[in-house]
mmCIF file of N, CA and C in Angstrom:
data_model
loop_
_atom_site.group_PDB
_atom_site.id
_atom_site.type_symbol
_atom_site.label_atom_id
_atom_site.label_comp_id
_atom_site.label_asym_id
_atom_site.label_seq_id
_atom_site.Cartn_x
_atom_site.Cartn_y
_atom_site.Cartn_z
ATOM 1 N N UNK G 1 -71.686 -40.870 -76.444
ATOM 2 C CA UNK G 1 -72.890 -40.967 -77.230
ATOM 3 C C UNK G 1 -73.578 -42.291 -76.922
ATOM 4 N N UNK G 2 -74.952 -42.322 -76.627
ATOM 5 C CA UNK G 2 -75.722 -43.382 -76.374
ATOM 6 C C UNK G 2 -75.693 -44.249 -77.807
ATOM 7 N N UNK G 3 -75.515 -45.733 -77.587
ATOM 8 C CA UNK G 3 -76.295 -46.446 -78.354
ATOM 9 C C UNK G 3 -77.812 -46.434 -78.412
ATOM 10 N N UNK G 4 -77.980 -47.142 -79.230
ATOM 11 C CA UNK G 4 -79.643 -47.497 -79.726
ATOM 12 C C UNK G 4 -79.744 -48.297 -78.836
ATOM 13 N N UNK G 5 -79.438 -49.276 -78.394
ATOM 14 C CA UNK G 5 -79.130 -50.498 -77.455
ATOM 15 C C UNK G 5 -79.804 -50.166 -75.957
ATOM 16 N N UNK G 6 -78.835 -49.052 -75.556
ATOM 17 C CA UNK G 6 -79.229 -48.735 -74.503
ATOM 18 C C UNK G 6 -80.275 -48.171 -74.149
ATOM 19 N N UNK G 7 -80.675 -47.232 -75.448
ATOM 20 C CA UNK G 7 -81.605 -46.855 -75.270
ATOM 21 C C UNK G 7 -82.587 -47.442 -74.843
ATOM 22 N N UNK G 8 -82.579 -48.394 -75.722
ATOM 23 C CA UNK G 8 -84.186 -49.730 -75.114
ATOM 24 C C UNK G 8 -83.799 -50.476 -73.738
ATOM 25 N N UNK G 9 -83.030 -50.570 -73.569
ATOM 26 C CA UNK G 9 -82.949 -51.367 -72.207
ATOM 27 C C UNK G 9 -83.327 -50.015 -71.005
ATOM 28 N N UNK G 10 -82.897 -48.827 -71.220
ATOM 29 C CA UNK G 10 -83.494 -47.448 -70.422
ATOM 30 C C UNK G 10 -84.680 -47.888 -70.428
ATOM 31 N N UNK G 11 -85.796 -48.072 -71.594
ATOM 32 C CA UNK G 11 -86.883 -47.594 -71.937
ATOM 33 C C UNK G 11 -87.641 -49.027 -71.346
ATOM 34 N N UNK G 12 -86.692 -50.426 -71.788
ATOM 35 C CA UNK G 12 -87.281 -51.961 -70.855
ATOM 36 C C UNK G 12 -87.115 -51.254 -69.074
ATOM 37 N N UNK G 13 -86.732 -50.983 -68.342
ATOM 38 C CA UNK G 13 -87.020 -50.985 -67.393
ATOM 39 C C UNK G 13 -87.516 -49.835 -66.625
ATOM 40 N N UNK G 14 -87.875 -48.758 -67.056
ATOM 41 C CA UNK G 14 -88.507 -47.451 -66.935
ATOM 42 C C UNK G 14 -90.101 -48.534 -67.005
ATOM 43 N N UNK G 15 -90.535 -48.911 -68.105
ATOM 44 C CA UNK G 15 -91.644 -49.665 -68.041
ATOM 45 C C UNK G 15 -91.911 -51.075 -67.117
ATOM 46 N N UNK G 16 -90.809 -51.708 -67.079
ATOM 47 C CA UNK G 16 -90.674 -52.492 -65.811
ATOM 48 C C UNK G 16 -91.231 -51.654 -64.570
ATOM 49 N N UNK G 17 -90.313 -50.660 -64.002
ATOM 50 C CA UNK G 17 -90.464 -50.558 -62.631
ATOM 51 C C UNK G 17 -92.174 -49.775 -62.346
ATOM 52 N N UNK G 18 -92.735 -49.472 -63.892
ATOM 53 C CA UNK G 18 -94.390 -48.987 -64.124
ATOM 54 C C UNK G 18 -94.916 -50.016 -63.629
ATOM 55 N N UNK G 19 -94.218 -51.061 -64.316
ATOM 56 C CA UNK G 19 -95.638 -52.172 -64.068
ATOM 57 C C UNK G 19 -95.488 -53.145 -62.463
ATOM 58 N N UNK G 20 -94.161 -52.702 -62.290
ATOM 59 C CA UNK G 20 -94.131 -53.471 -61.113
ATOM 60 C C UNK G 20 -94.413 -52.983 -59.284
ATOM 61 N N UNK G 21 -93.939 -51.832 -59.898
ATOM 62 C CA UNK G 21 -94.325 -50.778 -58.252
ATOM 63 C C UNK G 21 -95.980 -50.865 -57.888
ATOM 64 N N UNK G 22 -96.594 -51.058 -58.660
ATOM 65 C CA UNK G 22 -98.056 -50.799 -57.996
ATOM 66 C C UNK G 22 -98.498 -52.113 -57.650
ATOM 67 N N UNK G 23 -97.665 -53.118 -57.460
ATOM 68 C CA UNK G 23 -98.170 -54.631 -57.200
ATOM 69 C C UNK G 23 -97.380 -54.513 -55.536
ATOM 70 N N UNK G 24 -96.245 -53.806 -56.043
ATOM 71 C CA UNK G 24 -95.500 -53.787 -54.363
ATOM 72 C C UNK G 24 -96.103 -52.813 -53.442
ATOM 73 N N UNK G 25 -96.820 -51.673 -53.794
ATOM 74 C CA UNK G 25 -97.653 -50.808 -53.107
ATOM 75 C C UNK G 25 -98.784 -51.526 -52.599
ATOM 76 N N UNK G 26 -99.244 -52.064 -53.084
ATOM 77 C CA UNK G 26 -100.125 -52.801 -52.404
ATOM 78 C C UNK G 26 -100.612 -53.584 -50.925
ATOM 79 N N UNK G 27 -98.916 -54.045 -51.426
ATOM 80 C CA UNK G 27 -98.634 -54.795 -50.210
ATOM 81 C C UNK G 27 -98.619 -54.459 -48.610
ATOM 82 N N UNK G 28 -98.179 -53.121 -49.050
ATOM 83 C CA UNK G 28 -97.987 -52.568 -46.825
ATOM 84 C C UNK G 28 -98.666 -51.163 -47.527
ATOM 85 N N UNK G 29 -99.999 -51.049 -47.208
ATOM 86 C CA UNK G 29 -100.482 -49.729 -47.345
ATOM 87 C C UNK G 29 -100.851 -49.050 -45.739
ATOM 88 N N UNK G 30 -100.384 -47.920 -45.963
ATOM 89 C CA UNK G 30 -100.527 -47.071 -44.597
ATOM 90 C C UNK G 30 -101.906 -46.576 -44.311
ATOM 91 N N UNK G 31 -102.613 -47.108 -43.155
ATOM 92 C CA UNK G 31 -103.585 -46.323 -43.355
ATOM 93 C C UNK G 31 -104.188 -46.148 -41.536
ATOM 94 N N UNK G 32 -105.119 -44.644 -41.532
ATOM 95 C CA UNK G 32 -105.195 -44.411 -39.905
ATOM 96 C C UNK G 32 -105.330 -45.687 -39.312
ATOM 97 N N UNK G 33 -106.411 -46.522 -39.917
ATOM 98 C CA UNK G 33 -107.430 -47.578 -39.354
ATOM 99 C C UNK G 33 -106.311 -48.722 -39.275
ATOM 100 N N UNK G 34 -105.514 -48.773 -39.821
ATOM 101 C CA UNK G 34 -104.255 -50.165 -39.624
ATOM 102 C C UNK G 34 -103.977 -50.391 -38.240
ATOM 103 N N UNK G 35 -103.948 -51.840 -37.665
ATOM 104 C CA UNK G 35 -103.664 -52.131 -36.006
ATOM 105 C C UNK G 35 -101.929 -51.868 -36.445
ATOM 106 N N UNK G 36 -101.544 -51.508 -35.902
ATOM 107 C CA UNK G 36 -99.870 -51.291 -35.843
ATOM 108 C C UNK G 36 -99.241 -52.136 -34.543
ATOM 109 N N UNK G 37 -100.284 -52.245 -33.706
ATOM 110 C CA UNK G 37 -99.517 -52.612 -32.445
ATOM 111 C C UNK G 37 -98.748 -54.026 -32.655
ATOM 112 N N UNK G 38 -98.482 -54.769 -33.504
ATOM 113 C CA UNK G 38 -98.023 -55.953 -33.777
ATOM 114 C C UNK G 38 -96.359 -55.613 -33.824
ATOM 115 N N UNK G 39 -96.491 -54.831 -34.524
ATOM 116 C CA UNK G 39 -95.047 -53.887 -35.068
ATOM 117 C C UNK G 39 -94.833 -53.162 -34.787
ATOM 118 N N UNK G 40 -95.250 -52.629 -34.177
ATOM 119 C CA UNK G 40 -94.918 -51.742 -32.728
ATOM 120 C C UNK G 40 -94.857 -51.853 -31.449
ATOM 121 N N UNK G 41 -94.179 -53.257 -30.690
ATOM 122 C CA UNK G 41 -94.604 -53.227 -29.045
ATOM 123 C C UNK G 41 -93.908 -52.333 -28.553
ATOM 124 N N UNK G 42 -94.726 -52.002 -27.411
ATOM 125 C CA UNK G 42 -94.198 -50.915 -26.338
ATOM 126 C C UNK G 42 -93.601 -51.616 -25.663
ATOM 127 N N UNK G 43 -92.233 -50.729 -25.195
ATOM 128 C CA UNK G 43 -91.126 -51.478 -24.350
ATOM 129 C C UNK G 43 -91.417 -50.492 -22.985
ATOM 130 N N UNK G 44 -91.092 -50.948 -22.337
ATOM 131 C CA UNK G 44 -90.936 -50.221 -20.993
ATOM 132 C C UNK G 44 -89.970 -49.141 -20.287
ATOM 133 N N UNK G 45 -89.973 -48.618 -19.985
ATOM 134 C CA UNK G 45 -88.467 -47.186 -19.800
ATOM 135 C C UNK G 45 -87.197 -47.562 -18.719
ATOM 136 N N UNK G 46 -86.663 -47.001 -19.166
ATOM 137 C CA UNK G 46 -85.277 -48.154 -18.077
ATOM 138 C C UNK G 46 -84.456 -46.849 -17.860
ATOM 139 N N UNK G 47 -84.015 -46.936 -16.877
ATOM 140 C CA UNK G 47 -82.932 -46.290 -15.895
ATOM 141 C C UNK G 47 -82.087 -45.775 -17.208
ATOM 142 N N UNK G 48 -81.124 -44.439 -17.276
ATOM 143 C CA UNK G 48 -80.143 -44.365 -17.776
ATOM 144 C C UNK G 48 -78.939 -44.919 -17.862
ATOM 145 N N UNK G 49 -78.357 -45.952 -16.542
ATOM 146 C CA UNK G 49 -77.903 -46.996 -16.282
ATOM 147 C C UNK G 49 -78.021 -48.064 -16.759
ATOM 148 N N UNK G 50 -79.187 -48.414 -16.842
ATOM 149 C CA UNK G 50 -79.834 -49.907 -17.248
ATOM 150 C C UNK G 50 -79.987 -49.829 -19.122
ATOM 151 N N UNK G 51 -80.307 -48.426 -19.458
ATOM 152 C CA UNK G 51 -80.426 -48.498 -20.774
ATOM 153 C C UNK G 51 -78.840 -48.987 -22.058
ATOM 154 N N UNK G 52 -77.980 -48.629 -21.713
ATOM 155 C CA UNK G 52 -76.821 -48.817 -22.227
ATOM 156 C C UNK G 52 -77.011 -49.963 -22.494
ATOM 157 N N UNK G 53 -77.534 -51.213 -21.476
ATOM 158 C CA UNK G 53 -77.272 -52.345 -21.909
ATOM 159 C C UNK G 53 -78.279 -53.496 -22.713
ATOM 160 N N UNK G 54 -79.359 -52.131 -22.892
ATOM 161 C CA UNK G 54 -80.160 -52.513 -24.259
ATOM 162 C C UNK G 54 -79.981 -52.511 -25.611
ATOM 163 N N UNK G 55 -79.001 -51.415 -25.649
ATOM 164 C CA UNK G 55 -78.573 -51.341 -27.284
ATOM 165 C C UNK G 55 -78.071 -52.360 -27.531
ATOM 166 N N UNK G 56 -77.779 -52.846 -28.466
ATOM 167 C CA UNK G 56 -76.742 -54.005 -29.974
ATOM 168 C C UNK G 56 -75.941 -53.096 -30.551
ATOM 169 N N UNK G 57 -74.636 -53.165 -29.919
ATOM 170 C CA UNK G 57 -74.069 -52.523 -30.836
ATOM 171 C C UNK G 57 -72.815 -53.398 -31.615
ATOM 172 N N UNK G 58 -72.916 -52.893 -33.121
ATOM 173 C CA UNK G 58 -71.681 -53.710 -33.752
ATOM 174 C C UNK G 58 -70.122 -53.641 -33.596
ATOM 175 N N UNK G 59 -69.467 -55.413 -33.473
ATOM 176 C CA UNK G 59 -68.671 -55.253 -32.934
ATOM 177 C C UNK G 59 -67.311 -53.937 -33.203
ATOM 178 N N UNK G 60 -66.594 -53.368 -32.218
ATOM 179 C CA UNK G 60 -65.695 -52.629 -32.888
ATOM 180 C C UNK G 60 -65.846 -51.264 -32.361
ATOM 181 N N UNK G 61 -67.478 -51.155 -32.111
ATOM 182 C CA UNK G 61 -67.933 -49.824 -31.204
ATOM 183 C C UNK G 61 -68.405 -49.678 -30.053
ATOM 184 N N UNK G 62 -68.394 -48.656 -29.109
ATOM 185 C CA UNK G 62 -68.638 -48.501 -27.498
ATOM 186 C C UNK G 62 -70.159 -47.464 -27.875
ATOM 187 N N UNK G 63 -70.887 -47.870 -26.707
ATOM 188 C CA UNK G 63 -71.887 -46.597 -26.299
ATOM 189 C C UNK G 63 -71.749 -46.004 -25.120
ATOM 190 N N UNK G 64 -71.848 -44.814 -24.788
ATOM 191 C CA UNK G 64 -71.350 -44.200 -23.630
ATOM 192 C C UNK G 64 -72.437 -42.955 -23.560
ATOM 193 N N UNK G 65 -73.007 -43.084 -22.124
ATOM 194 C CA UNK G 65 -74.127 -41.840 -21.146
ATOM 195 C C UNK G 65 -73.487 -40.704 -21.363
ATOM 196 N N UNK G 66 -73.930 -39.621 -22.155
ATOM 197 C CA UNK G 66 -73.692 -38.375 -22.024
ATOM 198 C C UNK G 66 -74.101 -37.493 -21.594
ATOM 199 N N UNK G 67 -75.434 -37.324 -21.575
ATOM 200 C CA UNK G 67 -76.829 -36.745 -20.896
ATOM 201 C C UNK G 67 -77.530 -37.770 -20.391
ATOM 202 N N UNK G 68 -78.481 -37.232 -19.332
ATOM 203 C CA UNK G 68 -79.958 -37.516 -19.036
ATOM 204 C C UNK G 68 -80.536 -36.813 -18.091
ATOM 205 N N UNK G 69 -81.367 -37.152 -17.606
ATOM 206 C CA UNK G 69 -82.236 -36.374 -17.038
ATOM 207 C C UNK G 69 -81.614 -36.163 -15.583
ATOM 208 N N UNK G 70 -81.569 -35.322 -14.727
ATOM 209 C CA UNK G 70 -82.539 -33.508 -14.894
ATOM 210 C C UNK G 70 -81.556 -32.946 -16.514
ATOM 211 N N UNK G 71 -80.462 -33.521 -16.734
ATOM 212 C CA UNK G 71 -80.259 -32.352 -17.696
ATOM 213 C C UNK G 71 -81.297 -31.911 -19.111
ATOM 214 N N UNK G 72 -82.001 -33.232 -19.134
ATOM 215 C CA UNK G 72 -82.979 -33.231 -20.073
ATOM 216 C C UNK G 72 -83.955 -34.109 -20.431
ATOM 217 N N UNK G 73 -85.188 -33.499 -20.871
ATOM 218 C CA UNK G 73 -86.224 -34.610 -20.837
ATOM 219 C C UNK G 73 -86.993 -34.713 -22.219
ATOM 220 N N UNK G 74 -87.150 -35.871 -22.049
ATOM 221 C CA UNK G 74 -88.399 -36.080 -23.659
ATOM 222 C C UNK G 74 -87.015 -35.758 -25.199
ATOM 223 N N UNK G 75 -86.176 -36.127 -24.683
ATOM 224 C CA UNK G 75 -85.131 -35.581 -26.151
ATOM 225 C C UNK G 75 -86.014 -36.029 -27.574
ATOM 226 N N UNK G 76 -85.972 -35.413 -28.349
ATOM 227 C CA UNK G 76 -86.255 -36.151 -30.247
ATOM 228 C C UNK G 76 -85.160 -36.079 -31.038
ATOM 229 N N UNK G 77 -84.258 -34.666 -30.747
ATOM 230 C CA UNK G 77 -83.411 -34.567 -31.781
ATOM 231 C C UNK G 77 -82.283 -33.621 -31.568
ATOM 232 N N UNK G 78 -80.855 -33.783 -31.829
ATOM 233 C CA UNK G 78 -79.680 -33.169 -31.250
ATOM 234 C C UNK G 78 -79.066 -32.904 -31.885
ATOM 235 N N UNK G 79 -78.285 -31.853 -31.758
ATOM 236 C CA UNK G 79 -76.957 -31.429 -33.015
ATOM 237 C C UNK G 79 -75.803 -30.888 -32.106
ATOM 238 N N UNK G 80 -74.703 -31.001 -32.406
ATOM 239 C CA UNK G 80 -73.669 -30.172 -31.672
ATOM 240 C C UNK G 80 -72.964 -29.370 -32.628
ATOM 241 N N UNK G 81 -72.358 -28.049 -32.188
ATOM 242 C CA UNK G 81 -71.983 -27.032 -33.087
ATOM 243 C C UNK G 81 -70.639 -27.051 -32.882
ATOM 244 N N UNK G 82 -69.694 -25.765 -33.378
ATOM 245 C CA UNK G 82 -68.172 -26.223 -34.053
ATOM 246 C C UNK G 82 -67.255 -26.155 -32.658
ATOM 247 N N UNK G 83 -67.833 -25.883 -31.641
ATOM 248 C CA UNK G 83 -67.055 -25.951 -30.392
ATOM 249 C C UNK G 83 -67.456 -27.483 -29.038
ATOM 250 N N UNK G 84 -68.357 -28.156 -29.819
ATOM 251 C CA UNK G 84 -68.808 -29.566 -28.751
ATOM 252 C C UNK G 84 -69.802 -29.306 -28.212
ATOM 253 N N UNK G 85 -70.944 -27.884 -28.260
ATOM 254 C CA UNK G 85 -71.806 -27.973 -27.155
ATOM 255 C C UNK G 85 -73.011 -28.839 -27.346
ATOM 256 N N UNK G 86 -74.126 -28.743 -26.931
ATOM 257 C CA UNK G 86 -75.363 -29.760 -27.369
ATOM 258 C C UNK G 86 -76.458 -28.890 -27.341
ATOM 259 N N UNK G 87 -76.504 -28.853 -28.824
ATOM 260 C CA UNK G 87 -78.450 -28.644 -28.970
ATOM 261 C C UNK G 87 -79.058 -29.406 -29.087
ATOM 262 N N UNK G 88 -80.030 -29.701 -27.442
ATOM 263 C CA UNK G 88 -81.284 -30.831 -27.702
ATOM 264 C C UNK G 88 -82.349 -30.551 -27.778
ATOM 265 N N UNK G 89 -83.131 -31.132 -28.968
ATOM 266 C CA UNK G 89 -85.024 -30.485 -28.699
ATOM 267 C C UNK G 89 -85.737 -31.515 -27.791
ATOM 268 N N UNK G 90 -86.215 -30.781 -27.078
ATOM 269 C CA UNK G 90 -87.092 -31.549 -26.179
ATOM 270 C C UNK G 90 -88.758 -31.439 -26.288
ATOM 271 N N UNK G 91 -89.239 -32.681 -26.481
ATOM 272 C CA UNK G 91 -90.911 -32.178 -27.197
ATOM 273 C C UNK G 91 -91.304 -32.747 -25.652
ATOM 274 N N UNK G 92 -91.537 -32.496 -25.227
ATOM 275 C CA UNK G 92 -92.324 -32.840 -23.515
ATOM 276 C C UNK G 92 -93.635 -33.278 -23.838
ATOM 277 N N UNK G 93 -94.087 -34.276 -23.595
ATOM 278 C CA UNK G 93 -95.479 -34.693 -24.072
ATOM 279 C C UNK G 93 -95.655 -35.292 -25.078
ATOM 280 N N UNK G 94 -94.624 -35.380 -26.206
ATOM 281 C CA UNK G 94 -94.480 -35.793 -27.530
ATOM 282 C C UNK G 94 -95.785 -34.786 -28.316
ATOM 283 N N UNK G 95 -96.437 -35.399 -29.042
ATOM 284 C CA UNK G 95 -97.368 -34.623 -30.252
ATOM 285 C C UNK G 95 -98.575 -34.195 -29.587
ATOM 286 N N UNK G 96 -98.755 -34.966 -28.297
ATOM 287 C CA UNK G 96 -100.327 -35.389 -27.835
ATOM 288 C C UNK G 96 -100.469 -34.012 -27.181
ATOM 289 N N UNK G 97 -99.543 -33.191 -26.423
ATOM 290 C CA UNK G 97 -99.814 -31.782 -25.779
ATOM 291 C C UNK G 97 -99.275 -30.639 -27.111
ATOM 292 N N UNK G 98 -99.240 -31.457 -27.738
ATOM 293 C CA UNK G 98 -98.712 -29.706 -29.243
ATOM 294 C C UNK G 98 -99.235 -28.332 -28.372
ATOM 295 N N UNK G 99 -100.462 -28.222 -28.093
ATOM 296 C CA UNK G 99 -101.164 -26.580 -28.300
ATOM 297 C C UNK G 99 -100.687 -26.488 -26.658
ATOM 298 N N UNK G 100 -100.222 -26.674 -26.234
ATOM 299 C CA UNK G 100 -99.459 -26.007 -24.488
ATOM 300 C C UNK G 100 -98.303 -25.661 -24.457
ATOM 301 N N UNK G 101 -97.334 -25.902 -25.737
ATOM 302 C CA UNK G 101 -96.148 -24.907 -25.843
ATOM 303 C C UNK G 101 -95.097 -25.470 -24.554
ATOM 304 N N UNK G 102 -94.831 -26.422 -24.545
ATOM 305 C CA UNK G 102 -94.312 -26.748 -23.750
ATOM 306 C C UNK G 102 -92.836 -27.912 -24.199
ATOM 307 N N UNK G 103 -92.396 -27.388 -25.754
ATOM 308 C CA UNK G 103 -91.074 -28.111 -26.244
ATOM 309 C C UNK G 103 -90.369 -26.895 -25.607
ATOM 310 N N UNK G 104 -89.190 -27.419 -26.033
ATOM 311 C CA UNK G 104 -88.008 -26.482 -25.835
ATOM 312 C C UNK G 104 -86.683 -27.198 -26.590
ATOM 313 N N UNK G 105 -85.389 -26.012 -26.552
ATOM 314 C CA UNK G 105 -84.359 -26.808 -27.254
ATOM 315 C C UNK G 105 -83.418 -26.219 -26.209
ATOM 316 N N UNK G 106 -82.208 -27.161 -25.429
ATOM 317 C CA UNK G 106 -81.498 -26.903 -24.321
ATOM 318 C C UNK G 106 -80.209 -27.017 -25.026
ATOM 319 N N UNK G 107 -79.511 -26.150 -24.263
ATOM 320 C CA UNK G 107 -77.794 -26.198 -24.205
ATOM 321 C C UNK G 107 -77.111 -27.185 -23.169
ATOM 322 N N UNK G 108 -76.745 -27.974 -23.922
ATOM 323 C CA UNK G 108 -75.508 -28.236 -22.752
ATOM 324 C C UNK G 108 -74.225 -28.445 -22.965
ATOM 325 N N UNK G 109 -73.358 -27.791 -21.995
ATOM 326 C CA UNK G 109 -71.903 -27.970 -22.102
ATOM 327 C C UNK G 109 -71.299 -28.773 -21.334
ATOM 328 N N UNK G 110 -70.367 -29.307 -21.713
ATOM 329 C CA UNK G 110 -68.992 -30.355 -20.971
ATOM 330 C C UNK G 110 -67.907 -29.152 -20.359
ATOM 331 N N UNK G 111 -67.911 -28.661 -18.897
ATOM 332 C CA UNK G 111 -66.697 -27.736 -18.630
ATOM 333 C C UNK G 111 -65.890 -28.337 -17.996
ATOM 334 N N UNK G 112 -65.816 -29.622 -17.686
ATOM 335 C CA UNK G 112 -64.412 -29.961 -17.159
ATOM 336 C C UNK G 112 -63.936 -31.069 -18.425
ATOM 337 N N UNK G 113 -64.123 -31.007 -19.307
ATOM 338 C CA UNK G 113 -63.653 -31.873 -20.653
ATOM 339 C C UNK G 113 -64.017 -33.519 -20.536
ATOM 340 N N UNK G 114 -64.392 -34.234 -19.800
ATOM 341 C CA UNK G 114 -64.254 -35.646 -19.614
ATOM 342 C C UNK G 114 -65.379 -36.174 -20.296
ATOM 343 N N UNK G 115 -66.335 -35.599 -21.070
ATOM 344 C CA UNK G 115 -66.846 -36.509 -22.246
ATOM 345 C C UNK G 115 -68.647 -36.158 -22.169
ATOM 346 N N UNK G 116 -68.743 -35.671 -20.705
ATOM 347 C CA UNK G 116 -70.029 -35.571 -20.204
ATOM 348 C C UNK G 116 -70.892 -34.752 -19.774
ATOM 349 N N UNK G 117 -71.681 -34.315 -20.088
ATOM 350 C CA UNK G 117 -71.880 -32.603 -20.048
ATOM 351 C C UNK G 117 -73.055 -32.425 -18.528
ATOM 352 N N UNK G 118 -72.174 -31.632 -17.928
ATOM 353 C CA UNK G 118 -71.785 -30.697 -17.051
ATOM 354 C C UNK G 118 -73.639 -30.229 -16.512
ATOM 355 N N UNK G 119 -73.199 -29.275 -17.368
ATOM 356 C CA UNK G 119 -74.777 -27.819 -17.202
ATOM 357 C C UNK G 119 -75.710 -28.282 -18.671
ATOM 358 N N UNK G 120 -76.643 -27.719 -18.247
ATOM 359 C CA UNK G 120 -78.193 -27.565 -19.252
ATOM 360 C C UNK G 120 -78.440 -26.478 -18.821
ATOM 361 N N UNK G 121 -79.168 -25.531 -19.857
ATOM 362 C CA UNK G 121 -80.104 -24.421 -20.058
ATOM 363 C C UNK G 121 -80.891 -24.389 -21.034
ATOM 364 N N UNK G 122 -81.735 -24.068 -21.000
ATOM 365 C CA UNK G 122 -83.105 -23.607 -21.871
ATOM 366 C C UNK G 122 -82.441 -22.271 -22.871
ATOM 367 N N UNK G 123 -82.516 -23.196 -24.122
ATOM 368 C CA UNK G 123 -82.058 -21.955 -25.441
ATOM 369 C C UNK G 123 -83.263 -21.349 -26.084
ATOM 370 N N UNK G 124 -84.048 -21.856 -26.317
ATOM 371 C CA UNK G 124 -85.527 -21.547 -26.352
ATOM 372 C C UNK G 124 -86.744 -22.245 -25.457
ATOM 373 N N UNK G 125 -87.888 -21.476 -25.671
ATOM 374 C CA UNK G 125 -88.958 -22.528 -24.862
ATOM 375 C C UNK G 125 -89.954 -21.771 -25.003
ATOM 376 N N UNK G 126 -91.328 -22.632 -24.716
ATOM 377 C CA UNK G 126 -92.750 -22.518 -25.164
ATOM 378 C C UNK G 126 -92.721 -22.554 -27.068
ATOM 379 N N UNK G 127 -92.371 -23.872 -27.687
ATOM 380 C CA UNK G 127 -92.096 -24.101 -28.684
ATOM 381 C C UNK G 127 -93.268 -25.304 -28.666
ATOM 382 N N UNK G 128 -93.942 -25.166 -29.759
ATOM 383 C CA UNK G 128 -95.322 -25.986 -30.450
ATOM 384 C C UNK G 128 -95.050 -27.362 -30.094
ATOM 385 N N UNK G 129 -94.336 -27.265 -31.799
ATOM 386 C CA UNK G 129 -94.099 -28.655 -31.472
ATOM 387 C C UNK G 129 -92.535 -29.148 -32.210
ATOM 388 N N UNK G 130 -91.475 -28.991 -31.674
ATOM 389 C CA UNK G 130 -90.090 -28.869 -31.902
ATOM 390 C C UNK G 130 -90.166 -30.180 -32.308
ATOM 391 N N UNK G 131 -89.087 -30.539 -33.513
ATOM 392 C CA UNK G 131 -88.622 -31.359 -33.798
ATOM 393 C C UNK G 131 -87.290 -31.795 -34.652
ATOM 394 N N UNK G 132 -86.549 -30.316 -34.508
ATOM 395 C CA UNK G 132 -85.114 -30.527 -35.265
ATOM 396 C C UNK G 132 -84.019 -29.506 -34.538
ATOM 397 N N UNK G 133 -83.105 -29.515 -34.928
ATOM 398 C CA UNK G 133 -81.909 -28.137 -34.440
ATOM 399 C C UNK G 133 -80.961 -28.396 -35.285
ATOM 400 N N UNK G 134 -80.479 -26.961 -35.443
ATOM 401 C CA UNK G 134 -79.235 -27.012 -36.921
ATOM 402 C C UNK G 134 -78.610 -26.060 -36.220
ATOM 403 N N UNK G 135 -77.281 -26.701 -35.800
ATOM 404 C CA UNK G 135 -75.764 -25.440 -35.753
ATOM 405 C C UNK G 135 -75.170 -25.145 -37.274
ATOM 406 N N UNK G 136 -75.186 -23.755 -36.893
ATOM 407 C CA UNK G 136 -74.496 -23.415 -38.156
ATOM 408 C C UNK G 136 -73.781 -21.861 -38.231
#
């Protein structure tokens, strides 16, 4: 059973976070016309080789090449299902070609087991504008 007590301290900061969220909204408003490029620099594209040794990773963990290209291009988003294979969506063009149908989502398998997959195929294609995959 609630106290009375608590009640008001519920009810002190329910009105707190009223009066205080629209001072913090303020602050970073999203809008088309905003220059972004400050906070956004463009980096340059690097070898699948060369990329590994861009990440930061924390101590304790490895990153390791599993794919790349020819097996696949333009990746956004990946899932693997209950046997290891790889569903990747590939948006080719990113957003800027949407109406040419030219995403797709590829298979690939590891058949000799060593960590790194093997073959790619096209699981679907002429897809808008792909941007997820769910094994299930």
């Amino acid at each position: 059973m609630r106290r009375m007590g608590d009640f008001r301290l519920g009810r002190f900061w329910a009105l707190l976070m009223f009066a205080v969220a629209p001072a913090f909204a303020q602050q970073s408003v999203d809008s088309i016309d905003r220059d972004y490029s400050q906070e956004l620099p463009r980096t340059q594209p690097l070898e699948p080789k060369d990329a590994l040794a861009s990440f930061r990773i924390h101590a304790g963990f490895h990153i390791e090449l599993v794919a790349a290209e020819p097996l696949v291009f333009d990746p956004v988003a990946m899932a693997f299902d209950e046997s290891g294979r790889l569903f990747v969506v590939e948006m080719r063009g990113y957003s800027e070609r949407r109406e040419e149908l030219i995403g797709a989502i590829r298979f690939l398998e590891d058949h000799d087991g060593d960590g790194v997959f093997d073959t790619s195929s096209v699981y679907a294609d002429k897809l808008a504008w792909p941007t997820t995959v769910a094994c299930y």
